[in-house]
Short mmCIF file of C-alpha atoms in Angstrom, two decimals:
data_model
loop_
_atom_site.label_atom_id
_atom_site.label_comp_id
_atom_site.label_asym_id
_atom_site.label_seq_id
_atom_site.Cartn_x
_atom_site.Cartn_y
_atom_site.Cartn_z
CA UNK A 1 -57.85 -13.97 -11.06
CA UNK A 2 -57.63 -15.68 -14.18
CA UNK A 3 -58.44 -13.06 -17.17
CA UNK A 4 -57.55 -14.36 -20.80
CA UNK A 5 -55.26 -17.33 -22.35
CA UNK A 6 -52.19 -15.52 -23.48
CA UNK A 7 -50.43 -18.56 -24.69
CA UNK A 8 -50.08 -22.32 -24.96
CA UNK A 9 -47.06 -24.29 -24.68
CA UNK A 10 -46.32 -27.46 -26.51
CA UNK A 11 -43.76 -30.06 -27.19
CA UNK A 12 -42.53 -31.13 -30.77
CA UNK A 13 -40.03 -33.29 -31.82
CA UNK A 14 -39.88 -31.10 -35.01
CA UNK A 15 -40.26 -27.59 -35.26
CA UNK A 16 -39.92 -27.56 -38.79
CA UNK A 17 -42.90 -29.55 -39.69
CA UNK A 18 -45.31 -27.71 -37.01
CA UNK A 19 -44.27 -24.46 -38.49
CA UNK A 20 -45.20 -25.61 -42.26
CA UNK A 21 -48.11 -27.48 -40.95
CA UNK A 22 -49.76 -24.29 -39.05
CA UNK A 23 -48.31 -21.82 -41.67
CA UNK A 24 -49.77 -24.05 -44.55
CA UNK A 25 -53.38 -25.59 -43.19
CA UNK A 26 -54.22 -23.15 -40.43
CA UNK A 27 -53.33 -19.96 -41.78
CA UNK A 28 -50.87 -19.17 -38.51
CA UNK A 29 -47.59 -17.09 -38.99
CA UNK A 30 -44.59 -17.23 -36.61
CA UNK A 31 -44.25 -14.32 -34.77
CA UNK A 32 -41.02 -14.90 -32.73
CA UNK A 33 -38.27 -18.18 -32.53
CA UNK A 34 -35.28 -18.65 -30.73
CA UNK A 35 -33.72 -20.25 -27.64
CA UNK A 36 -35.68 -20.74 -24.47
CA UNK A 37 -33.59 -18.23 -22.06
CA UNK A 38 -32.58 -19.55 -18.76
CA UNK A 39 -33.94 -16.98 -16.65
CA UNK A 40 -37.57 -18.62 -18.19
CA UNK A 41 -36.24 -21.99 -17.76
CA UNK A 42 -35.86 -21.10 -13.85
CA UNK A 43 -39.63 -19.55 -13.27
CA UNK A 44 -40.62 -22.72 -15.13
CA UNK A 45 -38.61 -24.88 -12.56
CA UNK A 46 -37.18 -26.81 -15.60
CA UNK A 47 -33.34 -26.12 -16.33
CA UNK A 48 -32.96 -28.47 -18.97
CA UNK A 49 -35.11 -26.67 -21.20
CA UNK A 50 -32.53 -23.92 -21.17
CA UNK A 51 -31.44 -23.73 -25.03
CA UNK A 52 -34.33 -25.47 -25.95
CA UNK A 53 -35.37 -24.18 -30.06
CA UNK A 54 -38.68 -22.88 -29.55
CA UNK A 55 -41.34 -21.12 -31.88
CA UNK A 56 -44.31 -19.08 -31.51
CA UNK A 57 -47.42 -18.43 -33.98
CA UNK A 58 -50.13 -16.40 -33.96
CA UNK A 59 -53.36 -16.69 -36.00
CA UNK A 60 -54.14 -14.67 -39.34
CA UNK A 61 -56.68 -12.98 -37.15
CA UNK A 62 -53.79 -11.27 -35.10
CA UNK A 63 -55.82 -12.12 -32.04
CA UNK A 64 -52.94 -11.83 -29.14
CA UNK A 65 -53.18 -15.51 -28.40
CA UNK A 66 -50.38 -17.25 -28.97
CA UNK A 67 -49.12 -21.34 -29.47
CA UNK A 68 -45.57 -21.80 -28.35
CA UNK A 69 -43.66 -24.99 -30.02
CA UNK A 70 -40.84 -26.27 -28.03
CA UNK A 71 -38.06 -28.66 -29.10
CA UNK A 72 -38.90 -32.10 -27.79
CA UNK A 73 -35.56 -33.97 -27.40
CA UNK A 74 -36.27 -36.99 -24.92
CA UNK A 75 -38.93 -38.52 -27.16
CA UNK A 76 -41.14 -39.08 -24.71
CA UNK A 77 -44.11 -40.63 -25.99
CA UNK A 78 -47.66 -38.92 -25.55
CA UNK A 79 -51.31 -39.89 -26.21
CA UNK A 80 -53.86 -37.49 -25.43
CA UNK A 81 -56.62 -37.87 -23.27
CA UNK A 82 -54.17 -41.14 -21.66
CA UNK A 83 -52.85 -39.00 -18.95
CA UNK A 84 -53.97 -35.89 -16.32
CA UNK A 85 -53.08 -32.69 -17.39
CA UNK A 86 -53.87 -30.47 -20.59
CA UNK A 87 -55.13 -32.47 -23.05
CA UNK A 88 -56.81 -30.41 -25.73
CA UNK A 89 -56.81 -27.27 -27.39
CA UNK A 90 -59.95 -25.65 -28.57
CA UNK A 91 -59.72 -22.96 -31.74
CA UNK A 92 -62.23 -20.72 -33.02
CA UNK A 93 -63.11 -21.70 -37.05
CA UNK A 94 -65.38 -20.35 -39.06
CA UNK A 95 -65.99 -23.74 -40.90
CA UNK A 96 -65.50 -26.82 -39.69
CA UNK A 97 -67.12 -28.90 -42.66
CA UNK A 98 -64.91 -27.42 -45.05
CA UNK A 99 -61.78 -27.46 -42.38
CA UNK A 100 -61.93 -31.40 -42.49
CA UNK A 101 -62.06 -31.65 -46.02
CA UNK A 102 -58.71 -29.84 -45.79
CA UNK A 103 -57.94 -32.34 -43.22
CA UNK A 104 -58.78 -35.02 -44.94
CA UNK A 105 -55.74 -34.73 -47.38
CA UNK A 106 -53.39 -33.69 -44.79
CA UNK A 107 -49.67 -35.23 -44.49
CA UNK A 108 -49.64 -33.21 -40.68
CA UNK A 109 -53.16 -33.42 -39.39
CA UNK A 110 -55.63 -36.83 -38.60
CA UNK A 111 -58.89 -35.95 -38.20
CA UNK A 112 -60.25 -38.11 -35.40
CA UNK A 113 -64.24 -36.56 -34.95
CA UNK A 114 -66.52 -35.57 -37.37
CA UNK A 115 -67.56 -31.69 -37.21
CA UNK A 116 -71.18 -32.53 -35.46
CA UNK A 117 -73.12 -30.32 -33.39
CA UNK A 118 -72.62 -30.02 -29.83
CA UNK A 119 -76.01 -28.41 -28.93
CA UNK A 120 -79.67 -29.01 -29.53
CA UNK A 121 -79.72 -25.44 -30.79
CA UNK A 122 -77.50 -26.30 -33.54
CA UNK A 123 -75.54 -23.03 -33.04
CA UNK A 124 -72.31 -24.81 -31.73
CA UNK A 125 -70.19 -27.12 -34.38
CA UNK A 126 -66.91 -29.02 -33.55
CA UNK A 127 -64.59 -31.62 -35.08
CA UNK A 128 -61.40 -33.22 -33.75
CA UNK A 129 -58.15 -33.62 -35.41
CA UNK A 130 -54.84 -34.94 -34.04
CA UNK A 131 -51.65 -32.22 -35.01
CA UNK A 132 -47.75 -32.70 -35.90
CA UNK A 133 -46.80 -32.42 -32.25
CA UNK A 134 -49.58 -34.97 -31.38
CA UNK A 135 -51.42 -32.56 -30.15
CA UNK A 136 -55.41 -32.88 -29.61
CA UNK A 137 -57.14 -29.77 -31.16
CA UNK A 138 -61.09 -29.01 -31.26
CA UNK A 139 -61.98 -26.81 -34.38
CA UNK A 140 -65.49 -25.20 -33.20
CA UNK A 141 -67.80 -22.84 -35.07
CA UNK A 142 -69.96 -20.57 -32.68
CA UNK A 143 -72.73 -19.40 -34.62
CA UNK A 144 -74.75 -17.65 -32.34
CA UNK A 145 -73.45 -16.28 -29.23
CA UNK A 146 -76.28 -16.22 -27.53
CA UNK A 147 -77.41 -19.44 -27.32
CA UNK A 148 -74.13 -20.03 -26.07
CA UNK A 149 -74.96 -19.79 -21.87
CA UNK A 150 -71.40 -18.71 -22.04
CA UNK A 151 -71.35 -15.34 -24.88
CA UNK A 152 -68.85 -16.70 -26.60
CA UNK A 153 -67.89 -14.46 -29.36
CA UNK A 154 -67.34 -16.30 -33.43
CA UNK A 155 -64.18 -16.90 -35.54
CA UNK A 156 -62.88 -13.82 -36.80
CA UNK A 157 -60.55 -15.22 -39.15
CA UNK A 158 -61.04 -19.21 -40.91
CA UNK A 159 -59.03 -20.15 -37.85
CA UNK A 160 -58.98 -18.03 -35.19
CA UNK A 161 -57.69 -18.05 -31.88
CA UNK A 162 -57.25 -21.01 -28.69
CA UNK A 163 -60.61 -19.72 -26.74
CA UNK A 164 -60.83 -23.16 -24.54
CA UNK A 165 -57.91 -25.01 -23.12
CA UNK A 166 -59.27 -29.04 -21.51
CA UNK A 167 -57.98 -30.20 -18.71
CA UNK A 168 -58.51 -34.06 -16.84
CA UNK A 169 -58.12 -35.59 -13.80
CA UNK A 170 -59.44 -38.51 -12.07
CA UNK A 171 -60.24 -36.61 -9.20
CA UNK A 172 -62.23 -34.08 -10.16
CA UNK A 173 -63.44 -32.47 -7.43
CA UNK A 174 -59.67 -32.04 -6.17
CA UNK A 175 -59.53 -29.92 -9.63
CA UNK A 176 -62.27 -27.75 -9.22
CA UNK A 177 -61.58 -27.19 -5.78
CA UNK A 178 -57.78 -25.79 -6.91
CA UNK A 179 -59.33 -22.92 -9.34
CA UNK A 180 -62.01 -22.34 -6.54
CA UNK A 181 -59.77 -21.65 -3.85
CA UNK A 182 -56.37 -21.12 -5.11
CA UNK A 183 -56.90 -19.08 -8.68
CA UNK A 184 -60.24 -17.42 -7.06
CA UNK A 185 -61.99 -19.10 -9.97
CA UNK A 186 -66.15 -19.53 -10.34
CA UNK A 187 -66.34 -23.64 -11.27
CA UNK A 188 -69.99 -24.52 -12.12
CA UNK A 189 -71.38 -27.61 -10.61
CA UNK A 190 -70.94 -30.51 -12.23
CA UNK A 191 -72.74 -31.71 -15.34
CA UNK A 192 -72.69 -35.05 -17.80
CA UNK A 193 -71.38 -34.54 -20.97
CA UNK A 194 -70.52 -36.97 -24.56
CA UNK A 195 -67.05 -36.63 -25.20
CA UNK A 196 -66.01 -38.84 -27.76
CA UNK A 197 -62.61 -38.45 -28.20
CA UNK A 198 -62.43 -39.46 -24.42
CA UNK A 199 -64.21 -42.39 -24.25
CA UNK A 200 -62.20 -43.67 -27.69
CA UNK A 201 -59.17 -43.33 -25.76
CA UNK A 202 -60.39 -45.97 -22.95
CA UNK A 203 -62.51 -48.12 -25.05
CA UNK A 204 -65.59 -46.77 -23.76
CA UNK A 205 -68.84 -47.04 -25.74
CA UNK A 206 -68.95 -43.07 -27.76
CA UNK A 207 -72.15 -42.12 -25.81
CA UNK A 208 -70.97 -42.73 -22.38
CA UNK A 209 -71.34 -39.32 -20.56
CA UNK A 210 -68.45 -38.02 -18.57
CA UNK A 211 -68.74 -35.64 -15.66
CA UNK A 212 -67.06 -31.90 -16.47
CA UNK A 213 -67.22 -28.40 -15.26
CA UNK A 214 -66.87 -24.67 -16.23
CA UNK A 215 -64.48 -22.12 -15.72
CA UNK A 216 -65.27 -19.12 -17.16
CA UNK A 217 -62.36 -16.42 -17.78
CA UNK A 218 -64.22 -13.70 -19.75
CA UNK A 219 -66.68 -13.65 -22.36
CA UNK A 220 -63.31 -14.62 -24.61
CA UNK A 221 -62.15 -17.67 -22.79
CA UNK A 222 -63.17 -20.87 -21.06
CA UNK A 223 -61.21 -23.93 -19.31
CA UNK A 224 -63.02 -26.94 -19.39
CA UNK A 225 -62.67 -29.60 -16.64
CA UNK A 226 -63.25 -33.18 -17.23
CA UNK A 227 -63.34 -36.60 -14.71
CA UNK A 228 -60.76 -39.19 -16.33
CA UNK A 229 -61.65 -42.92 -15.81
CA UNK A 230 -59.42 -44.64 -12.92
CA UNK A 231 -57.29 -45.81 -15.35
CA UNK A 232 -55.77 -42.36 -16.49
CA UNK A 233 -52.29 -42.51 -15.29
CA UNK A 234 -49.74 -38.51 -14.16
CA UNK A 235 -47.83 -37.49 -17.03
CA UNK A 236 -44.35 -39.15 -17.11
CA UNK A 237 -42.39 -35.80 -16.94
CA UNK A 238 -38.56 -35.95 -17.11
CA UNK A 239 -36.80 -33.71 -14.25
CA UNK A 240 -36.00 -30.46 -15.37
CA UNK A 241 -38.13 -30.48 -17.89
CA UNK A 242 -41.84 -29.60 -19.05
CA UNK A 243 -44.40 -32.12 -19.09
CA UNK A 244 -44.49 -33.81 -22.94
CA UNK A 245 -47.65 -33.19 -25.01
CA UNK A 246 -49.63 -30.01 -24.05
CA UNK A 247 -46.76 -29.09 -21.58
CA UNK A 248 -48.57 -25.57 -20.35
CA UNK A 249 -51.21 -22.46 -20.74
CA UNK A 250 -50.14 -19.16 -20.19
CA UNK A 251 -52.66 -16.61 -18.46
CA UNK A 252 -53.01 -13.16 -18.01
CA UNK A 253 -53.69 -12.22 -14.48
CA UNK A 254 -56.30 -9.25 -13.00
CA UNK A 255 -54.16 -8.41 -10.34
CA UNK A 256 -50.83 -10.28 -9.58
CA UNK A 257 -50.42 -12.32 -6.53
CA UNK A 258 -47.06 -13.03 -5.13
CA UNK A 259 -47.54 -15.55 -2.67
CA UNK A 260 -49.61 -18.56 -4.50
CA UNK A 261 -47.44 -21.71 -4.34
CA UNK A 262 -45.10 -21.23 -7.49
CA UNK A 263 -43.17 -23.87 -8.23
CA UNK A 264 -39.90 -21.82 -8.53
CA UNK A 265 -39.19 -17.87 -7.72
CA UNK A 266 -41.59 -15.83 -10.23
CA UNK A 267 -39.12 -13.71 -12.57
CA UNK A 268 -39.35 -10.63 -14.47
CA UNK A 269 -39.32 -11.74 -18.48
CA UNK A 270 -37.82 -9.65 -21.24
CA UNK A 271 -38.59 -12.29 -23.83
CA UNK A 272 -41.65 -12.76 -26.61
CA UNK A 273 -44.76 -11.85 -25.42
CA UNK A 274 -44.18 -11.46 -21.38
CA UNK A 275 -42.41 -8.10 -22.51
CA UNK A 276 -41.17 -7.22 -18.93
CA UNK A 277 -43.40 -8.83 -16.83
CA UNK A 278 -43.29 -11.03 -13.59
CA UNK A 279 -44.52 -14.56 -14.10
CA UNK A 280 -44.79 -17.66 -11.87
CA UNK A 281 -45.89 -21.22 -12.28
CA UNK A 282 -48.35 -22.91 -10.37
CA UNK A 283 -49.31 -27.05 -10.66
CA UNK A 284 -53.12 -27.74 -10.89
CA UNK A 285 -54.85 -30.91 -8.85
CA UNK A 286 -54.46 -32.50 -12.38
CA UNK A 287 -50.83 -32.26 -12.61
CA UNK A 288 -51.50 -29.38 -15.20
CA UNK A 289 -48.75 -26.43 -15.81
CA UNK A 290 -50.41 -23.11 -15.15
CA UNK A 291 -48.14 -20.00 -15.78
CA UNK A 292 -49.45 -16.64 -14.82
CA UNK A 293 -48.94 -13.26 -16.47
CA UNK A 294 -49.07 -9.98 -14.81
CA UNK A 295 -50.78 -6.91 -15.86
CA UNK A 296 -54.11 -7.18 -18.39
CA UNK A 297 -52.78 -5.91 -22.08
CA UNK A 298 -55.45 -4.84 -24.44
CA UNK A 299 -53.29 -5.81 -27.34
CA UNK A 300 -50.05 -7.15 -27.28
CA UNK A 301 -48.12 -6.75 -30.88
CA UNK A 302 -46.67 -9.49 -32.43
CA UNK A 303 -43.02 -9.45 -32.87
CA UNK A 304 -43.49 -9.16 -37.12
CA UNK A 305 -43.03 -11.44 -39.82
CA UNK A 306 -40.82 -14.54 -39.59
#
């Protein structure tokens, strides 16, 4: 059911710095900002985000795959990897060696792992680096598709588009099970995998292998499943809003499905980039905020120049 990432939603306590921080180090332009409309407030369950300052960017690639910044007012505080949910984006770089030298000297970004390679083939290369929202992003270099397993396709730009969102729970089988059955979704089986940044978080040793699984979208786009230790804790969301940190991720659907278990009435959405189209939200085993897109859309424009 699920066919590409169309967007990903995150809270910031200050729009102004993500926008100079993406605009400045990543090479992302804003594409469309405003108000949060109430009719998308109401799909989303989440009235109090009516009004809410949002923007969206888009990366110098012009790859249709959005990162939405809204206005954070509770201050509620966030750690990734600390609760269930989404707790990393992964982007598509070209270089990540010379990406954390940038990094390095950043007032916006922290980079928390070393670009290393993730595979014995030496074709895959990621680092880690904490954003201005607090948000968790993985910078990864695909250098040969092939020897992906998965036919991932390279950075077209320096930084490119969001091509894996991560998402945790403790129960992980609960998770798979909801893209199985309820999103139609192929999960692979379960497999061990280093995670670093994960086992930092709980004060694990950095080789401890954690369990995670596959979901594979397209040849474009992946979600990544991972077991949290027991002591992962639900996100602390305030009624009527969005969950803080890595709040949601927008999909486009194959074929849309009007009976799934949305969380509120799906709507029909004039605004930046739904452009007329019914959308719904769904709640994943992991507490995760999955909003779903009808219709497939080769290429969606962006809205121009901020």
């Amino acid at each position: 059911m699920l066919k590409t990432i169309l967007m990903v939603t995150i809270m910031a306590a200050n729009l102004f710095q993500v926008e100079q921080a993406y605009r400045d180090e990543l090479d992302y332009r804003v594409v469309d900002r405003g108000a949060v409309p109430g009719e998308l407030a109401e799909a989303w369950d989440a009235a109090g985000m009516t009004g809410r300052a949002y923007i969206t960017l888009q990366p110098s690639s012009n790859e249709p795959v959005y990162l939405r910044f809204i206005e954070e007012t509770s201050g509620a505080p966030f750690e990734p990897m600390k609760t269930e949910g989404w707790n990393a984006v992964e982007i598509l770089v070209q270089d990540p060696d010379a990406l954390a030298r940038t990094l390095d000297q950043s007032e916006h970004f922290s980079v928390v792992g070393r670009p290393r390679y993730l595979t014995e083939q030496q074709n895959i290369k990621a680092m880690q680096a904490i954003g201005p929202a607090n948000e968790l992003i993985y910078f990864t270099n695909i250098s040969d598709p092939e020897k992906s397993g998965f036919g991932l396709h390279p950075a077209r730009s320096y930084i490119d588009r969001v091509f894996i969102m991560v998402v945790g729970a403790r129960d992980h089988d609960a998770l798979g099970e909801f893209y199985r059955t309820v999103l139609g979704m192929t999960v692979t089986a379960p497999m061990l995998y280093r995670i670093g940044v994960l086992s930092r978080a709980y004060g694990m040793l950095v080789e401890t292998r954690h369990e995670l699984s596959i979901v594979q979208l397209s040849e474009r786009f992946l979600l990544e499943l991972d077991r949290y230790p027991d002591a992962a804790t639900a996100r602390d969301t305030t009624p009527g809003s969005l969950p803080p940190g890595i709040a949601m991720v927008t999909f486009e659907v194959r074929g849309w499905e009007p009976d799934l278990p949305y969380i509120a009435g799906p709507g029909q959405q004039s605004a930046f980039p739904y452009l007329g189209r019914r959308s719904g939200v769904l709640v994943g085993a992991g507490g995760e905020y999955i909003e779903l897109v009808e219709g497939a859309t080769a290429e969606l424009p962006g809205a121009g120049p901020d």
